[in-house]
GROMACS .gro file of C-alpha atoms in nm:
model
  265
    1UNK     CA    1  -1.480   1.244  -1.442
    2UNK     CA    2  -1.210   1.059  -1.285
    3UNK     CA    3  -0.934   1.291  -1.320
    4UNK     CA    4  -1.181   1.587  -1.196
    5UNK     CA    5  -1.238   1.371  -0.865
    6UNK     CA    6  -0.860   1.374  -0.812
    7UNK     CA    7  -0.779   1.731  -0.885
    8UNK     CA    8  -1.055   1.793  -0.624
    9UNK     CA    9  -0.898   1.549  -0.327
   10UNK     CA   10  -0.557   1.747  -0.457
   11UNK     CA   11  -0.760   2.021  -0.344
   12UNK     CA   12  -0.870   1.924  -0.026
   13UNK     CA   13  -0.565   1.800   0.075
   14UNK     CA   14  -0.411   2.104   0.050
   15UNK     CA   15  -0.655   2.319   0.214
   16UNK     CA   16  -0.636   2.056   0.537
   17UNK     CA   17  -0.244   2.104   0.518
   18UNK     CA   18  -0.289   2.493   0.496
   19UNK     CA   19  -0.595   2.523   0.745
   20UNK     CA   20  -0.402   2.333   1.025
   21UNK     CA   21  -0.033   2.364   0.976
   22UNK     CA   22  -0.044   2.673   1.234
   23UNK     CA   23  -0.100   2.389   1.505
   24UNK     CA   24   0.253   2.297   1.515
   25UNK     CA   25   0.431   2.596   1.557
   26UNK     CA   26   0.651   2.689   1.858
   27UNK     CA   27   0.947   2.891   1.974
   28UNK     CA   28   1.260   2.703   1.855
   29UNK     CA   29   1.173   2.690   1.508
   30UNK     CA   30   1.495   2.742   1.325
   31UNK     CA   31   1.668   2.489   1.587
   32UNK     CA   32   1.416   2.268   1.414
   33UNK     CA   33   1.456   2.341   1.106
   34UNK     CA   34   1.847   2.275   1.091
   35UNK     CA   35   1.773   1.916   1.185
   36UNK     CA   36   1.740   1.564   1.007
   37UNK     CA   37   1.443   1.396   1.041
   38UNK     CA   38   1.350   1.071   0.966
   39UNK     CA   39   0.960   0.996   0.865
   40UNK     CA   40   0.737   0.769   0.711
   41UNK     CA   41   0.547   0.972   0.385
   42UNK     CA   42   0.236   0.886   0.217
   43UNK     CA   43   0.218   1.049  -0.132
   44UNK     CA   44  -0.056   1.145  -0.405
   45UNK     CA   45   0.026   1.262  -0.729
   46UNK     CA   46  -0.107   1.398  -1.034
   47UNK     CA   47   0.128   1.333  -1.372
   48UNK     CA   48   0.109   1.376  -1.749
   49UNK     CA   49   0.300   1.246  -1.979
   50UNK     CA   50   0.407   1.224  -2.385
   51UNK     CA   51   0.485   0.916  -2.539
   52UNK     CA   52   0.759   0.856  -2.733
   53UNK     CA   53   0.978   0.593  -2.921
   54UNK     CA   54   0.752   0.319  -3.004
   55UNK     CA   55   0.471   0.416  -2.756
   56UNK     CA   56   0.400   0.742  -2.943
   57UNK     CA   57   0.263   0.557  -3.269
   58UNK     CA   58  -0.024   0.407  -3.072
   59UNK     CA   59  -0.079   0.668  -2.797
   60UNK     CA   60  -0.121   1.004  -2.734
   61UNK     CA   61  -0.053   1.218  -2.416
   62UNK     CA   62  -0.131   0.999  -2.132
   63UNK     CA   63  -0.229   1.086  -1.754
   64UNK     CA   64  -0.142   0.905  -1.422
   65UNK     CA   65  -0.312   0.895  -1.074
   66UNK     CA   66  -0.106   0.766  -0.823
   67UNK     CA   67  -0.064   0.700  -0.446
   68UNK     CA   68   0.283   0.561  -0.285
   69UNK     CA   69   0.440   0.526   0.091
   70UNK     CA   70   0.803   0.575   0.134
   71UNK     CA   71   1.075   0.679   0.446
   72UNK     CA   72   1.292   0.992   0.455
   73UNK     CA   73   1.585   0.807   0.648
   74UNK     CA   74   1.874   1.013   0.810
   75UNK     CA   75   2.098   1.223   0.556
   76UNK     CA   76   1.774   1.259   0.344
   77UNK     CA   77   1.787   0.913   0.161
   78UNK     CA   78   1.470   0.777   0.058
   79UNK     CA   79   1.316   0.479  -0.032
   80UNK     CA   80   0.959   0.497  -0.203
   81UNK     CA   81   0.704   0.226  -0.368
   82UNK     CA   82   0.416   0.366  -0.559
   83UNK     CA   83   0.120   0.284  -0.827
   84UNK     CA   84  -0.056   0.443  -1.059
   85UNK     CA   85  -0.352   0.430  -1.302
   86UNK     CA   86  -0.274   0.564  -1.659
   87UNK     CA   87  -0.528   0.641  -1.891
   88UNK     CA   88  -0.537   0.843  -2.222
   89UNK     CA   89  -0.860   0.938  -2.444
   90UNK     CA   90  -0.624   0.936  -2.772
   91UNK     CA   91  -0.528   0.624  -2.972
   92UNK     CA   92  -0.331   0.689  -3.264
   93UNK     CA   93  -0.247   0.285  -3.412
   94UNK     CA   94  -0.408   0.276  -3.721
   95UNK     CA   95  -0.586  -0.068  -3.908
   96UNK     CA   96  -0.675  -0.230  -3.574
   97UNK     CA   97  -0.989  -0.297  -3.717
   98UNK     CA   98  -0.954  -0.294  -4.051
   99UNK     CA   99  -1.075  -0.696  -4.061
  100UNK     CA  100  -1.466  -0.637  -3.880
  101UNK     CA  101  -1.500  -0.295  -4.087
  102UNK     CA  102  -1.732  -0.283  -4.416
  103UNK     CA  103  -1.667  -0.201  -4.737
  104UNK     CA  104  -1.779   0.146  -4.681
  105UNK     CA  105  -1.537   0.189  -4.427
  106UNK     CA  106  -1.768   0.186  -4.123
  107UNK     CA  107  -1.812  -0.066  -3.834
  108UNK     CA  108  -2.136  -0.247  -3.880
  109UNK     CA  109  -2.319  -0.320  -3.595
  110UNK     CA  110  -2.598  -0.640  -3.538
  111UNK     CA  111  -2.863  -0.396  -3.663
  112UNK     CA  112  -2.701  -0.315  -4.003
  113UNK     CA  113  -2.608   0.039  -3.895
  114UNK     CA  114  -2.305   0.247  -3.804
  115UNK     CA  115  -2.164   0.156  -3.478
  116UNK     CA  116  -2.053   0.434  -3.235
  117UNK     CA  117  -1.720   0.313  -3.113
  118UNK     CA  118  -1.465   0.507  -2.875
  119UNK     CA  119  -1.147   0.362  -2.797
  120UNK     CA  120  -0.924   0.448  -2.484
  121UNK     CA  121  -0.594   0.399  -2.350
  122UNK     CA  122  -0.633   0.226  -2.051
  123UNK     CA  123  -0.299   0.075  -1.795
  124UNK     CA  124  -0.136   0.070  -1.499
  125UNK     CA  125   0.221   0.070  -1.337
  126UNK     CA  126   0.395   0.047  -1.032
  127UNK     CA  127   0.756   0.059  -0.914
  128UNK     CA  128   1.001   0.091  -0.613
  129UNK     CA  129   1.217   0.423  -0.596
  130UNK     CA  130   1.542   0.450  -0.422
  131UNK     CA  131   1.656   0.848  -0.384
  132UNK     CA  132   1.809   1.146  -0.210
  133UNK     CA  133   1.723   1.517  -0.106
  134UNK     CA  134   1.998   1.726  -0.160
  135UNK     CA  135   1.890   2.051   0.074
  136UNK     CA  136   1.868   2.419  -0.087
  137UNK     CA  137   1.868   2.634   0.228
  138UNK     CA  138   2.072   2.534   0.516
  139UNK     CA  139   1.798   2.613   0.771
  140UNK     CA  140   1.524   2.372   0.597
  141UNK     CA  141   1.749   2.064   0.515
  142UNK     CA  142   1.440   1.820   0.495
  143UNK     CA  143   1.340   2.000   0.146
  144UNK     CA  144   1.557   2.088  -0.143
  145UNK     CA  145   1.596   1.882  -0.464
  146UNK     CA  146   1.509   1.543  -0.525
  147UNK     CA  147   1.648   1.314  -0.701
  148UNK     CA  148   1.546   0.946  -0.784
  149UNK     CA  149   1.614   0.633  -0.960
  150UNK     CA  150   1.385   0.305  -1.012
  151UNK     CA  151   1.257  -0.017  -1.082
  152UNK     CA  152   0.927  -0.156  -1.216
  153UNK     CA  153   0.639  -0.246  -1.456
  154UNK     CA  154   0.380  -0.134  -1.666
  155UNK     CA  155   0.048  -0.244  -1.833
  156UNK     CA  156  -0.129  -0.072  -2.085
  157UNK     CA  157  -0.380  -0.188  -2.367
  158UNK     CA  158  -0.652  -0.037  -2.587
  159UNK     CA  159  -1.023  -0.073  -2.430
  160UNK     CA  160  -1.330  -0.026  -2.682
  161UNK     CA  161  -1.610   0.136  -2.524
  162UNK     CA  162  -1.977   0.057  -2.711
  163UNK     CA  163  -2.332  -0.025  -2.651
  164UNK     CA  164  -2.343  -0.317  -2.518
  165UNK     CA  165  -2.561  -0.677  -2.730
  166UNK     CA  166  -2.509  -0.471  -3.072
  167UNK     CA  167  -2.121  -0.521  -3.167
  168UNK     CA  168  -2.080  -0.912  -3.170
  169UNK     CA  169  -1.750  -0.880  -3.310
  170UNK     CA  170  -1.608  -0.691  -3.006
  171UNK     CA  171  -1.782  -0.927  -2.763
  172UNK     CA  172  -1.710  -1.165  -2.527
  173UNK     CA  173  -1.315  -1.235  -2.561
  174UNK     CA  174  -1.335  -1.096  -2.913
  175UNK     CA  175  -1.203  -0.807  -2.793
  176UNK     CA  176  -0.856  -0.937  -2.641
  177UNK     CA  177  -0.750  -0.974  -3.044
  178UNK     CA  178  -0.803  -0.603  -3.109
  179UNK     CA  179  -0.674  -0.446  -2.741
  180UNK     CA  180  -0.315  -0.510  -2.800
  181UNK     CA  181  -0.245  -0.562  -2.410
  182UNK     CA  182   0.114  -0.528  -2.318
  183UNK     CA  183   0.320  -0.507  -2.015
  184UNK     CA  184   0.698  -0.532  -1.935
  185UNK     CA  185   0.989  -0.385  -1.690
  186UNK     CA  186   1.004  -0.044  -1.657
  187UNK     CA  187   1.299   0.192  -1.515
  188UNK     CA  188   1.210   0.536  -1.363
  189UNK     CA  189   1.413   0.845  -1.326
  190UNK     CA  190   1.290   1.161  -1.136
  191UNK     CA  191   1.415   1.510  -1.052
  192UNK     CA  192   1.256   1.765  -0.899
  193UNK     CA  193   1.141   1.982  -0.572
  194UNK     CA  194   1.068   1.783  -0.262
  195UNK     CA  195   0.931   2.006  -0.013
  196UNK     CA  196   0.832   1.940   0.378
  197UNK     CA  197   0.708   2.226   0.580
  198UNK     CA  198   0.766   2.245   0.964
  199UNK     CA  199   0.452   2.410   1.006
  200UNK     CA  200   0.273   2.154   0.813
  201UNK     CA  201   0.126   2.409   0.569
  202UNK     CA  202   0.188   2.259   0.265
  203UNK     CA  203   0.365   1.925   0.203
  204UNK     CA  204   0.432   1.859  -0.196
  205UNK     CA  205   0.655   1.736  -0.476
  206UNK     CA  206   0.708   1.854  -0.784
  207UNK     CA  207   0.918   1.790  -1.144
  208UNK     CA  208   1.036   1.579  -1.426
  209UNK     CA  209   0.941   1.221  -1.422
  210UNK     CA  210   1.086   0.990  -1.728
  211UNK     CA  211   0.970   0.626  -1.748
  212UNK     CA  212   1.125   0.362  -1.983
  213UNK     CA  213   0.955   0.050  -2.063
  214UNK     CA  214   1.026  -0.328  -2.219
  215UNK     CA  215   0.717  -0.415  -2.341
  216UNK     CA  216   0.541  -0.717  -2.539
  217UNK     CA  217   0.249  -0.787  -2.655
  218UNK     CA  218   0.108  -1.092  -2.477
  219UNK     CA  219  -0.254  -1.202  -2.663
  220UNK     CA  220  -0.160  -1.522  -2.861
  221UNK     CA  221  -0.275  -1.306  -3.198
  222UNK     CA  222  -0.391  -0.988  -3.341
  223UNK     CA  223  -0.689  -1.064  -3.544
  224UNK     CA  224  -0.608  -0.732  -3.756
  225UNK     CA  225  -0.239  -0.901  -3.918
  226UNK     CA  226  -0.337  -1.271  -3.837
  227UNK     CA  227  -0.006  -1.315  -3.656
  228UNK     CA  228   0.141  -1.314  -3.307
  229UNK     CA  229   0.379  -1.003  -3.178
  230UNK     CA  230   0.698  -1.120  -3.063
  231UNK     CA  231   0.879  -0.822  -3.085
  232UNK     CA  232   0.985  -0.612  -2.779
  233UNK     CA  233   0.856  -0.254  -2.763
  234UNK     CA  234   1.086   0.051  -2.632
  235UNK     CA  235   0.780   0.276  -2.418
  236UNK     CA  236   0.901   0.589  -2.341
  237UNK     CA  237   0.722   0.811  -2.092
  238UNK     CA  238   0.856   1.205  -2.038
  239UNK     CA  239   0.623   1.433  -1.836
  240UNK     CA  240   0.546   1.667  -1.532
  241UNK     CA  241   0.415   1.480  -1.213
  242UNK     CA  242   0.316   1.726  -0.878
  243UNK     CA  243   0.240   1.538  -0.516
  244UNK     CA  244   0.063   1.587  -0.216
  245UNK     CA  245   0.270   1.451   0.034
  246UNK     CA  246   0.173   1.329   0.439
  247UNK     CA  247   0.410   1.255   0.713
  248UNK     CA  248   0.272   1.039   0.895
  249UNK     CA  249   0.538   1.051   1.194
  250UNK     CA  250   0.871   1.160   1.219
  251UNK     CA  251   1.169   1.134   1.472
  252UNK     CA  252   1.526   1.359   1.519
  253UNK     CA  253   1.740   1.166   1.316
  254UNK     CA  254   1.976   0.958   1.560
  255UNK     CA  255   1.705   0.976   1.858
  256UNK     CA  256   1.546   0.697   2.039
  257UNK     CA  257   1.246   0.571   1.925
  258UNK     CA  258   0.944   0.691   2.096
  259UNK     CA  259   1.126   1.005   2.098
  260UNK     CA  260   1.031   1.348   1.935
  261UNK     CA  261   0.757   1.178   1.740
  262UNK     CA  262   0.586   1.480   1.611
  263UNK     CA  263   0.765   1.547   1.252
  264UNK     CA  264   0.686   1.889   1.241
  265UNK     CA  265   0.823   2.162   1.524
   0.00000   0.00000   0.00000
């Protein structure tokens, strides 16, 4: 449901950039074109990802929802802080609950019958990007590829979804010995297509994002191995991510302020 919602304000977004774009056209468009801008970006994205290294043996593919706000300074550098929610409908980690199941194999729930458990990946992360557009055509040199680098964390941890009064042993804070909730520094790398259209048409980003992660556990003990996990975790993240991005103003790069304040020509 959630990720329907966002591919449906993806949508929206870019019919508003396509529906109005033709309102800031005029006459001196490739003068325009050929010339830095600076402007402040607000950005929406859409990313999946596979897990790998030691992430991969308790999650499968895992998707991202994210909003940021960054500036294009002169020359095309950028700086860039975003968050998103991550979320995944496969868990792979097997004998998490291998201590509360029954010697038939089956969760028992306060009735004495087969408890209908789901569990999800659930998380979040954030970081601060630092980055450069390195122009493809000459006449549009506020688009071409993108390339950036940085810094951040991440939290992600297993969350049991059940009718509620009827699994005791999930209850409560029972729950926080099962959901394996870890966090840790992360370091981001991304290449791709940055693209800003004088016209306003269509504003996006597109390409390769990989994510690597530090991560420990942090409950005092899993109630599965009757122990507490000290190690460190290597959390690999490799996937496609796609943007809307919004200029919210922009200025001739080297102008005064107050000056040419409409990014688009």
């Amino acid at each position: 449901m959630l990720k329907n919602l966002f591919i449906l304000l993806f949508l929206n977004l870019a019919t508003y950039n396509f529906c109005f774009g033709s309102l800031y056209q005029d006459s001196s468009r490739k003068k325009a074109l050929s010339i830095f801008q600076n402007a402040a970006i607000i950005n929406i994205d859409y990313g999946i990802s596979s897990p790998f290294i030691d992430l991969a043996k308790r999650y499968g593919r895992i998707n991202g929802i994210g909003l940021g706000f960054g500036y294009k300074f002169n020359r095309n550098f950028i700086v860039n802080a975003s968050g998103s929610l991550l979320f995944s409908n496969k868990v792979r980690e097997n004998g998490i609950l291998d201590s509360i199941i029954g010697p038939s194999k089956e969760l028992i729930d306060a009735q004495g019958n087969f408890a209908v458990l789901r569990l999800y990946q659930r998380g979040y992360m954030w970081h601060v990007n630092f980055g450069k557009i390195f122009p493809i055509n000459k006449l549009e040199i506020n688009s071409g590829l993108m390339v950036t680098a940085g810094i951040g964390f991440i939290q992600h941890k297993i969350k049991f979804q059940f009718s509620r009064t009827i699994m005791p042993q999930l209850e409560n804070n029972y729950y926080k010995g099962y959901d394996r909730l870890s966090n840790g520094i992360l370091f981001r790398q991304f290449t791709g297509y940055h693209r800003i259209d004088p016209k306003g048409m269509l504003n996006f980003y597109a390409g390769v994002e990989s994510i690597l992660a530090f991560t420990q556990n942090r409950r005092e003990i899993n109630f599965d191995t009757r122990t507490k996990d000290l190690s460190t975790k290597k959390d690999l993240l490799i996937g496609f991510k796609f943007g809307i991005l919004i200029p919210i103003k922009g200025r001739v790069a080297g102008g005064k302020k107050g000056e040419n304040n409409t990014f688009f020509e």
